[in-house]
mmCIF file of C-alpha atoms in Angstrom:
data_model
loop_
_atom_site.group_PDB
_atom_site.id
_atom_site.type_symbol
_atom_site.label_atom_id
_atom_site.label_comp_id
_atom_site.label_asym_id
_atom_site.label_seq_id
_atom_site.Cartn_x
_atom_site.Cartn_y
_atom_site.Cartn_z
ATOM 1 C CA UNK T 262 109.782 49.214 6.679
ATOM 2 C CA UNK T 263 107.492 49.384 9.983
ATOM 3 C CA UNK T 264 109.687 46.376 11.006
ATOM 4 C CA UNK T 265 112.085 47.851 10.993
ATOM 5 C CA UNK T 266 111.048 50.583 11.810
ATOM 6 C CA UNK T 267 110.175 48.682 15.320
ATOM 7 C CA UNK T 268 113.252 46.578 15.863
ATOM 8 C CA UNK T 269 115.025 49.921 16.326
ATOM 9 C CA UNK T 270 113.183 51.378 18.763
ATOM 10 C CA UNK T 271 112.508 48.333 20.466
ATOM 11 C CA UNK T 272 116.340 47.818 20.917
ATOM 12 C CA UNK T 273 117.207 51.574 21.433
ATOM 13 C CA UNK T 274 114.619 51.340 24.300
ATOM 14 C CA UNK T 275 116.174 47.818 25.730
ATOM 15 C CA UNK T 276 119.426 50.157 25.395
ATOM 16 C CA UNK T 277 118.012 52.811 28.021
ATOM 17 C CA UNK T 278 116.931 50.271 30.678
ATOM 18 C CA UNK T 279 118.590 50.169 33.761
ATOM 19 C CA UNK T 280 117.856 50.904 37.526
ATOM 20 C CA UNK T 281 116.673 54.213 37.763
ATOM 21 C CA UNK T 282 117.342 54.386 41.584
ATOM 22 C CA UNK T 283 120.617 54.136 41.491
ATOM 23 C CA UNK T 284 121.615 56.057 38.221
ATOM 24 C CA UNK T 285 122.753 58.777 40.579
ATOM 25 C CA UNK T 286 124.823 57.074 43.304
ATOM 26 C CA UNK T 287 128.875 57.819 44.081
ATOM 27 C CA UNK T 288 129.138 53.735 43.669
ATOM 28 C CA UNK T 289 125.861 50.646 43.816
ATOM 29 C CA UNK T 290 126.795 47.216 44.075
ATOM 30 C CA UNK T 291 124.138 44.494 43.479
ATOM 31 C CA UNK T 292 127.254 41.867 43.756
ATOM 32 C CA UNK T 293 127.575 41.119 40.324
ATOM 33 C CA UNK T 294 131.113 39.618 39.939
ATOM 34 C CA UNK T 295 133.254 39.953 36.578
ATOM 35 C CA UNK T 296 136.965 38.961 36.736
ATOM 36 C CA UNK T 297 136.587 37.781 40.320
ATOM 37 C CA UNK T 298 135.320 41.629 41.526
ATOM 38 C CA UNK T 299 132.450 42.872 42.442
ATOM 39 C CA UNK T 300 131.584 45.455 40.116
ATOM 40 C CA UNK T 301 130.808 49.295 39.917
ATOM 41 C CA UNK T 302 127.247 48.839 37.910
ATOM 42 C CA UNK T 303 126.933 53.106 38.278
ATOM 43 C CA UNK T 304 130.222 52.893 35.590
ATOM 44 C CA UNK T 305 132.310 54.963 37.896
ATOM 45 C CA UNK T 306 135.017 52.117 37.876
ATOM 46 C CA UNK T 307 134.864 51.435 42.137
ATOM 47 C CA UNK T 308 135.106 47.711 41.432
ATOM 48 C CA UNK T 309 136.525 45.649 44.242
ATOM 49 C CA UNK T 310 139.982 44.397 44.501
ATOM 50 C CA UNK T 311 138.468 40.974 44.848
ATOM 51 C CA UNK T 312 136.133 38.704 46.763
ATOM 52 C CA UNK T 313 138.290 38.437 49.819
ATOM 53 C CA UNK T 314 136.737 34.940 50.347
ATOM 54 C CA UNK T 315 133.144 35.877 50.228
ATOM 55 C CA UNK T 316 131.064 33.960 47.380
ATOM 56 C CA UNK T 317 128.859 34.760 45.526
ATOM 57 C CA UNK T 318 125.122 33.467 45.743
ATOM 58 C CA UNK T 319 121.631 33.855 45.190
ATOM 59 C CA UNK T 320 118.734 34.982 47.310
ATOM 60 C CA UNK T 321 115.717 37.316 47.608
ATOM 61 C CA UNK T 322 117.096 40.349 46.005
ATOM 62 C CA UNK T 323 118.907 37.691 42.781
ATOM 63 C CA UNK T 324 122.442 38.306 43.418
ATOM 64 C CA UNK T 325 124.146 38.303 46.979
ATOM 65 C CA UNK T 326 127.568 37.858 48.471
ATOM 66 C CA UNK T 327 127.630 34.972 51.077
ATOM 67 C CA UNK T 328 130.526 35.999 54.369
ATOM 68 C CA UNK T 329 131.824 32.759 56.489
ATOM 69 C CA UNK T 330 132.924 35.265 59.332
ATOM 70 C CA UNK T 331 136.259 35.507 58.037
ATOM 71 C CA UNK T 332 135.527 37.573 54.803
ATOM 72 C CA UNK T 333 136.206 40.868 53.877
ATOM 73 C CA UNK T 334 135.576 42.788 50.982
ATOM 74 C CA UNK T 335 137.885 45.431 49.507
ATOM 75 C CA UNK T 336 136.866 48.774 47.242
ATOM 76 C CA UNK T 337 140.562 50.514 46.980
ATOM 77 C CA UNK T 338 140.676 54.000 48.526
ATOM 78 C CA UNK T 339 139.486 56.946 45.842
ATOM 79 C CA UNK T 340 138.695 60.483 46.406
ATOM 80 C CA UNK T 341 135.790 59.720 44.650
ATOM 81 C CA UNK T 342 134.393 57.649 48.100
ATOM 82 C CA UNK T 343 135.922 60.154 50.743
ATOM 83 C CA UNK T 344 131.753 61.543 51.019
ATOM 84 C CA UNK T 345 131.636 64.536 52.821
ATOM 85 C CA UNK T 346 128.021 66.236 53.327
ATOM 86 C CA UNK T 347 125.658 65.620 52.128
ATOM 87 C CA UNK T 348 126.000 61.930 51.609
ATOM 88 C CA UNK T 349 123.921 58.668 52.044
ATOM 89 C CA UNK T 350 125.410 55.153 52.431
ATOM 90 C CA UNK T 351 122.647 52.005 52.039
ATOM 91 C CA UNK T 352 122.929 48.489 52.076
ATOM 92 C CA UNK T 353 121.240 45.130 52.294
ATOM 93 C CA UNK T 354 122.074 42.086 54.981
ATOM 94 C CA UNK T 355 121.014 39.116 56.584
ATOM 95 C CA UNK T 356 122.757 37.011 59.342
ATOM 96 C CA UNK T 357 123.391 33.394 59.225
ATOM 97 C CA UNK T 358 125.517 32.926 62.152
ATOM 98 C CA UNK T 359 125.440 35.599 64.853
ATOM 99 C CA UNK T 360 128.522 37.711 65.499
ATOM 100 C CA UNK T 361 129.731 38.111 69.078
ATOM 101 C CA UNK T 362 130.584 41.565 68.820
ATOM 102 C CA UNK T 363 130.055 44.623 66.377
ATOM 103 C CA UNK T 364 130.002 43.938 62.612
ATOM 104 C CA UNK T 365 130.605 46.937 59.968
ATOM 105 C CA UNK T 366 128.545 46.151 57.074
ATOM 106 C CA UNK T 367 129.866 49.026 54.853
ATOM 107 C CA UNK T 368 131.893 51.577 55.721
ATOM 108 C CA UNK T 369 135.228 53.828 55.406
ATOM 109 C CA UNK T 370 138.104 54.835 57.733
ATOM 110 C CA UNK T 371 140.038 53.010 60.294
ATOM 111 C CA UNK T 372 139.779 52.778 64.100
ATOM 112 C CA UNK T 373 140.355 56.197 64.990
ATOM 113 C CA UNK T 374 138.670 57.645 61.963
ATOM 114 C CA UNK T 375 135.764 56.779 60.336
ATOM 115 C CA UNK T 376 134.695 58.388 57.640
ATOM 116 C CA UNK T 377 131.394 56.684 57.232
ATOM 117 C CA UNK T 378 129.915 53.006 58.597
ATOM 118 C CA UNK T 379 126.634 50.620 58.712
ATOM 119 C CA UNK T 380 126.965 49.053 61.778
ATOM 120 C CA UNK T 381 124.829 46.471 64.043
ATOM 121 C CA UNK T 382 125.656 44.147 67.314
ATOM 122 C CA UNK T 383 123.588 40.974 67.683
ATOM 123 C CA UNK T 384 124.134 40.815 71.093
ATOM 124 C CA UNK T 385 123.288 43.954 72.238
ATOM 125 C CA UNK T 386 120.356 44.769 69.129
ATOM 126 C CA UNK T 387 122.123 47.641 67.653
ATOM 127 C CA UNK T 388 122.087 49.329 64.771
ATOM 128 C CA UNK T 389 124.536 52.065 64.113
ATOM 129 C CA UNK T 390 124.907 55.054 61.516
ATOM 130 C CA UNK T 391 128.260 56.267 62.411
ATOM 131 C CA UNK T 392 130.595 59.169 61.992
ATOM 132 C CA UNK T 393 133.846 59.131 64.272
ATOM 133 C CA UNK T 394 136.838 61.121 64.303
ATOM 134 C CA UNK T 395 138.922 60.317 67.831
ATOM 135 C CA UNK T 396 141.967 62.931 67.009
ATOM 136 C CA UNK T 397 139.181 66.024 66.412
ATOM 137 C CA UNK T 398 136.879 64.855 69.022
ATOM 138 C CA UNK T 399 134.239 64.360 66.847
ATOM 139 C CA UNK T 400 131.265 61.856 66.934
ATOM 140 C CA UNK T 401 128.178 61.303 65.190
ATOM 141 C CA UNK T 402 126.555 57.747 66.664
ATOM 142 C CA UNK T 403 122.754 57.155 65.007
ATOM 143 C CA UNK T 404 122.221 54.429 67.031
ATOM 144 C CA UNK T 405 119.015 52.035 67.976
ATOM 145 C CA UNK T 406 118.299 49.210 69.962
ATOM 146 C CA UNK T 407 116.041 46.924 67.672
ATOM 147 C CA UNK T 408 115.841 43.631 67.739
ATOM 148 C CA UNK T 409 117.762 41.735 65.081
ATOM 149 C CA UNK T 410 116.618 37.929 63.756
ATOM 150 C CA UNK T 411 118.751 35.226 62.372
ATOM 151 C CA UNK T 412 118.082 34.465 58.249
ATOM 152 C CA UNK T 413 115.984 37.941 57.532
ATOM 153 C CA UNK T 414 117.117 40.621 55.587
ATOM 154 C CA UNK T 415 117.292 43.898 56.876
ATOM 155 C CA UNK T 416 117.777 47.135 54.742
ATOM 156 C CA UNK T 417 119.515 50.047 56.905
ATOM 157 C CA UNK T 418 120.166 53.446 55.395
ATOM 158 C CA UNK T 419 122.461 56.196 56.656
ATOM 159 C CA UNK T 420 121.772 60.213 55.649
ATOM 160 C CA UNK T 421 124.118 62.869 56.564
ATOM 161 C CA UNK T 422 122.981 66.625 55.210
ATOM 162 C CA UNK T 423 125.278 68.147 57.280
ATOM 163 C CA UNK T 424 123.478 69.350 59.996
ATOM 164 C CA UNK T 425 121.841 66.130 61.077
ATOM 165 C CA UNK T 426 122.550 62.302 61.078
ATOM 166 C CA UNK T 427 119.466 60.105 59.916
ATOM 167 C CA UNK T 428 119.629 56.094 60.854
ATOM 168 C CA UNK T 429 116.980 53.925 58.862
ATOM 169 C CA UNK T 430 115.940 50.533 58.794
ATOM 170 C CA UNK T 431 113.649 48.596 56.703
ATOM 171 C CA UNK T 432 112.516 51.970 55.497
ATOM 172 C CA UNK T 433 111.456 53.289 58.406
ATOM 173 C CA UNK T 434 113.243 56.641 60.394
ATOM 174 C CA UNK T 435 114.345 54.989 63.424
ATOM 175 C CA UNK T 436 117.191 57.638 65.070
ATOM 176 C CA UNK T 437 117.456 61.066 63.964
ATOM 177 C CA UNK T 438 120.594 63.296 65.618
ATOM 178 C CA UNK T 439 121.706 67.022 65.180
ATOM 179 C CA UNK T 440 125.113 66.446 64.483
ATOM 180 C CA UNK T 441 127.422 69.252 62.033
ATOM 181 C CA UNK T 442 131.012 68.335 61.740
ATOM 182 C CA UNK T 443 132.767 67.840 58.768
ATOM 183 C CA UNK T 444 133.473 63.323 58.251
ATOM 184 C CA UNK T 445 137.475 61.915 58.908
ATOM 185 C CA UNK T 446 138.122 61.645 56.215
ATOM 186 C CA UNK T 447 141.441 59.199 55.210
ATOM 187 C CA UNK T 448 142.925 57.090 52.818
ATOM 188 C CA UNK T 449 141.153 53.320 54.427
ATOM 189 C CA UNK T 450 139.861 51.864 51.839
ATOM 190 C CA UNK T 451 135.749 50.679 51.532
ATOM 191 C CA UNK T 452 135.358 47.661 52.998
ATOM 192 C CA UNK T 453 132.269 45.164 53.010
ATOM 193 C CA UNK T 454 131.493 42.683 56.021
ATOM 194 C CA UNK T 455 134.409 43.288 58.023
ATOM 195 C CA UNK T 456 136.001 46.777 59.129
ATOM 196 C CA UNK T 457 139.437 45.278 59.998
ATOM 197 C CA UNK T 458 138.493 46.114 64.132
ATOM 198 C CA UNK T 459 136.055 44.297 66.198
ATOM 199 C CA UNK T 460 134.555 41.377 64.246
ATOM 200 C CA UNK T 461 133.248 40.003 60.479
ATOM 201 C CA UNK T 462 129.743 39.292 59.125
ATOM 202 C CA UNK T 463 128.408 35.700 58.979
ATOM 203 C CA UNK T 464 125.698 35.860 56.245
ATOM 204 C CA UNK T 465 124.527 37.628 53.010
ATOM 205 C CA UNK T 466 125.130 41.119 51.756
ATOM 206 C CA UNK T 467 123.463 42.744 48.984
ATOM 207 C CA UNK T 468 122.714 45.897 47.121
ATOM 208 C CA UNK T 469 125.357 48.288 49.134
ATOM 209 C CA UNK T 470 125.130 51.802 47.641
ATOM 210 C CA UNK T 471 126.668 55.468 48.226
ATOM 211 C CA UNK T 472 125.323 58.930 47.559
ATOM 212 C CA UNK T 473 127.137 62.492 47.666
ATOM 213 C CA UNK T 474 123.166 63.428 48.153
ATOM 214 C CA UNK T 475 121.186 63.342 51.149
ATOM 215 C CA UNK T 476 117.706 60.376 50.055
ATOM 216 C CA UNK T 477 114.692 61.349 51.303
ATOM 217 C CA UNK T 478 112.750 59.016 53.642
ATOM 218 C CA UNK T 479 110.626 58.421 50.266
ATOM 219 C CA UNK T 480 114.061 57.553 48.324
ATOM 220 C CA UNK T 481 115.148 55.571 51.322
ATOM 221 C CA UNK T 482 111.875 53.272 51.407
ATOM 222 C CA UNK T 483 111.691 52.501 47.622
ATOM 223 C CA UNK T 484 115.534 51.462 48.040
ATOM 224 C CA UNK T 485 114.205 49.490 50.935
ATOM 225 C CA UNK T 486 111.646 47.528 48.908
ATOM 226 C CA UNK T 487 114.067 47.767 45.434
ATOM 227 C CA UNK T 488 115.606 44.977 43.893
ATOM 228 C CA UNK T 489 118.755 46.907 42.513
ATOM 229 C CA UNK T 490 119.139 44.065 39.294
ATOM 230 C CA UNK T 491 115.281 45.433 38.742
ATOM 231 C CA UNK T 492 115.251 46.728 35.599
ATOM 232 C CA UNK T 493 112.796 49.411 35.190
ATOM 233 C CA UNK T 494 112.545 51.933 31.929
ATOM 234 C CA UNK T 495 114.026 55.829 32.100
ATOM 235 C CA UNK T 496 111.880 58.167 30.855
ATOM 236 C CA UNK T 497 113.590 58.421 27.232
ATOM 237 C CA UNK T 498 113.638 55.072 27.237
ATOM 238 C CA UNK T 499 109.551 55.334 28.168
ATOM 239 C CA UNK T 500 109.316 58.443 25.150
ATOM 240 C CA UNK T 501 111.226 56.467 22.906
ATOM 241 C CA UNK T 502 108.793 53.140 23.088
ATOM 242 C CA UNK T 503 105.773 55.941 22.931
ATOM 243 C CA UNK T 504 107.402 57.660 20.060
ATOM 244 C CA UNK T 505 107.673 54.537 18.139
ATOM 245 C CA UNK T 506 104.155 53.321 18.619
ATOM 246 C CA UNK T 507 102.608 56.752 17.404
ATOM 247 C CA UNK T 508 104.928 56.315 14.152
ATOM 248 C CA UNK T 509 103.679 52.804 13.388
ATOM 249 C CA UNK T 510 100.711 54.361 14.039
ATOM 250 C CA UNK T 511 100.974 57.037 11.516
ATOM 251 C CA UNK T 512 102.269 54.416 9.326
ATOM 252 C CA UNK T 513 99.601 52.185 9.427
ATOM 253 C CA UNK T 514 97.157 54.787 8.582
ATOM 254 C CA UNK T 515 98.952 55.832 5.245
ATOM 255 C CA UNK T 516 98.832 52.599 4.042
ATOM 256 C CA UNK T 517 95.657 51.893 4.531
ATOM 257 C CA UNK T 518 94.816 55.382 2.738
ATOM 258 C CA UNK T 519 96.802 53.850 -0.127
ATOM 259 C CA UNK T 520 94.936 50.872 -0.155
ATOM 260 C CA UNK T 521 91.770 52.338 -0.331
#
């Protein structure tokens, strides 16, 4: 009976793992591909429309998503990913080749309109939080000049709450801008390593996420530092596992009462 007893909480608690982190983002991708997709792991159903020539690989954070420069991944448009504030978009990458011009890691909206977009320039050492609207006159650019190394990962973050735009990288706050208009928002769909306008990533991407919340600078720097396949227990799946062991407990004492 106490085996059984443990088997089942044992596997109801294996049931509750996942990564807590994430649990409560829009869409997280830690480029697991099923079907020739990247998939959704939140559940929402944002799953790519393919690889659009990227591969996948491995690397420091497990899975990754390799880009030759003339990759481009697709998430199809969903009301779902048109983020107004508060919002926060996150992602992994690390450059193999250098770009000669600016490369949109993640992002949303077209030339003219951009709902939301990770952005850096190798040439120039920028990196780029940006909100852009050409037809409303609106523009929110969290931008930095940092330098940025061939074959290291870099983690940069992007927080809207709708009063000011927050740029991070590798945890740290590195631009912070007052900035209060409302995101273009438009039908482009989510794109990884390439925007469709100015030029494609050469390198790894990895654990791209989205947020109708503002993170905290705490939230952003365990992201940072996070492993998104990490598995790490929720806290029923933490009771459950304590619940068990006080039963077995319980259970072990009444036996030995009856033995006695």
């Amino acid at each position: 009976m106490r085996k059984k007893l443990f088997l089942f909480i044992f596997t109801f608690s294996l049931l509750t793992l996942h990564a807590v982190p994430f649990q409560n983002a829009v869409a997280a991708y830690d480029m697991t591909v099923q079907n020739g997709s990247i998939q959704d792991i939140t559940g929402h159903g944002y799953n790519s429309s393919g690889l659009g020539g990227a591969t996948q690989t491995t690397s420091t954070y497990g899975k990754a998503l390799y880009f030759d420069g003339s990759d481009q991944v697709v998430i199809n448009d969903a009301s779902g990913l048109r983020l107004l504030a508060p919002f926060s978009v996150e992602a992994k990458f690390m450059m193999t080749g250098t770009p000669g011009d600016w490369v949109r890691v993640v992002g949303k909206g077209s030339s003219s309109q951009r709902n939301y977009g990770l952005w850096y320039n190798p040439v120039y050492n920028y990196f780029l939080f940006q909100i852009y609207d050409t037809p409303r006159g609106v523009y929110g650019d969290a931008i930095i000049t940092k330098g940025i190394s061939m074959n290291q990962w870099y983690h940069i973050a992007g927080v809207y709450d709708g009063s000011t735009m927050k740029l991070y990288v590798n945890g740290n706050l590195e631009q912070s801008i007052a900035f209060s208009a409302t995101p273009g928002i438009t039908s482009d769909n989510l794109t990884l390593g390439y925007a469709g306008y100015h030029t494609t990533h050469i390198g790894l991407i990895d654990d791209v996420a989205l947020f109708n919340t503002a993170l905290s600078g705490s939230d952003v720097l365990a992201h940072s530092q996070t492993n998104m396949e990490t598995v790490v227990p929720e806290p029923i799946s933490l009771f459950s596992l304590l619940l068990g062991i006080f039963i077995l407990g319980i259970s072990s004492l009444k036996q030995q009462k009856n033995l006695l």
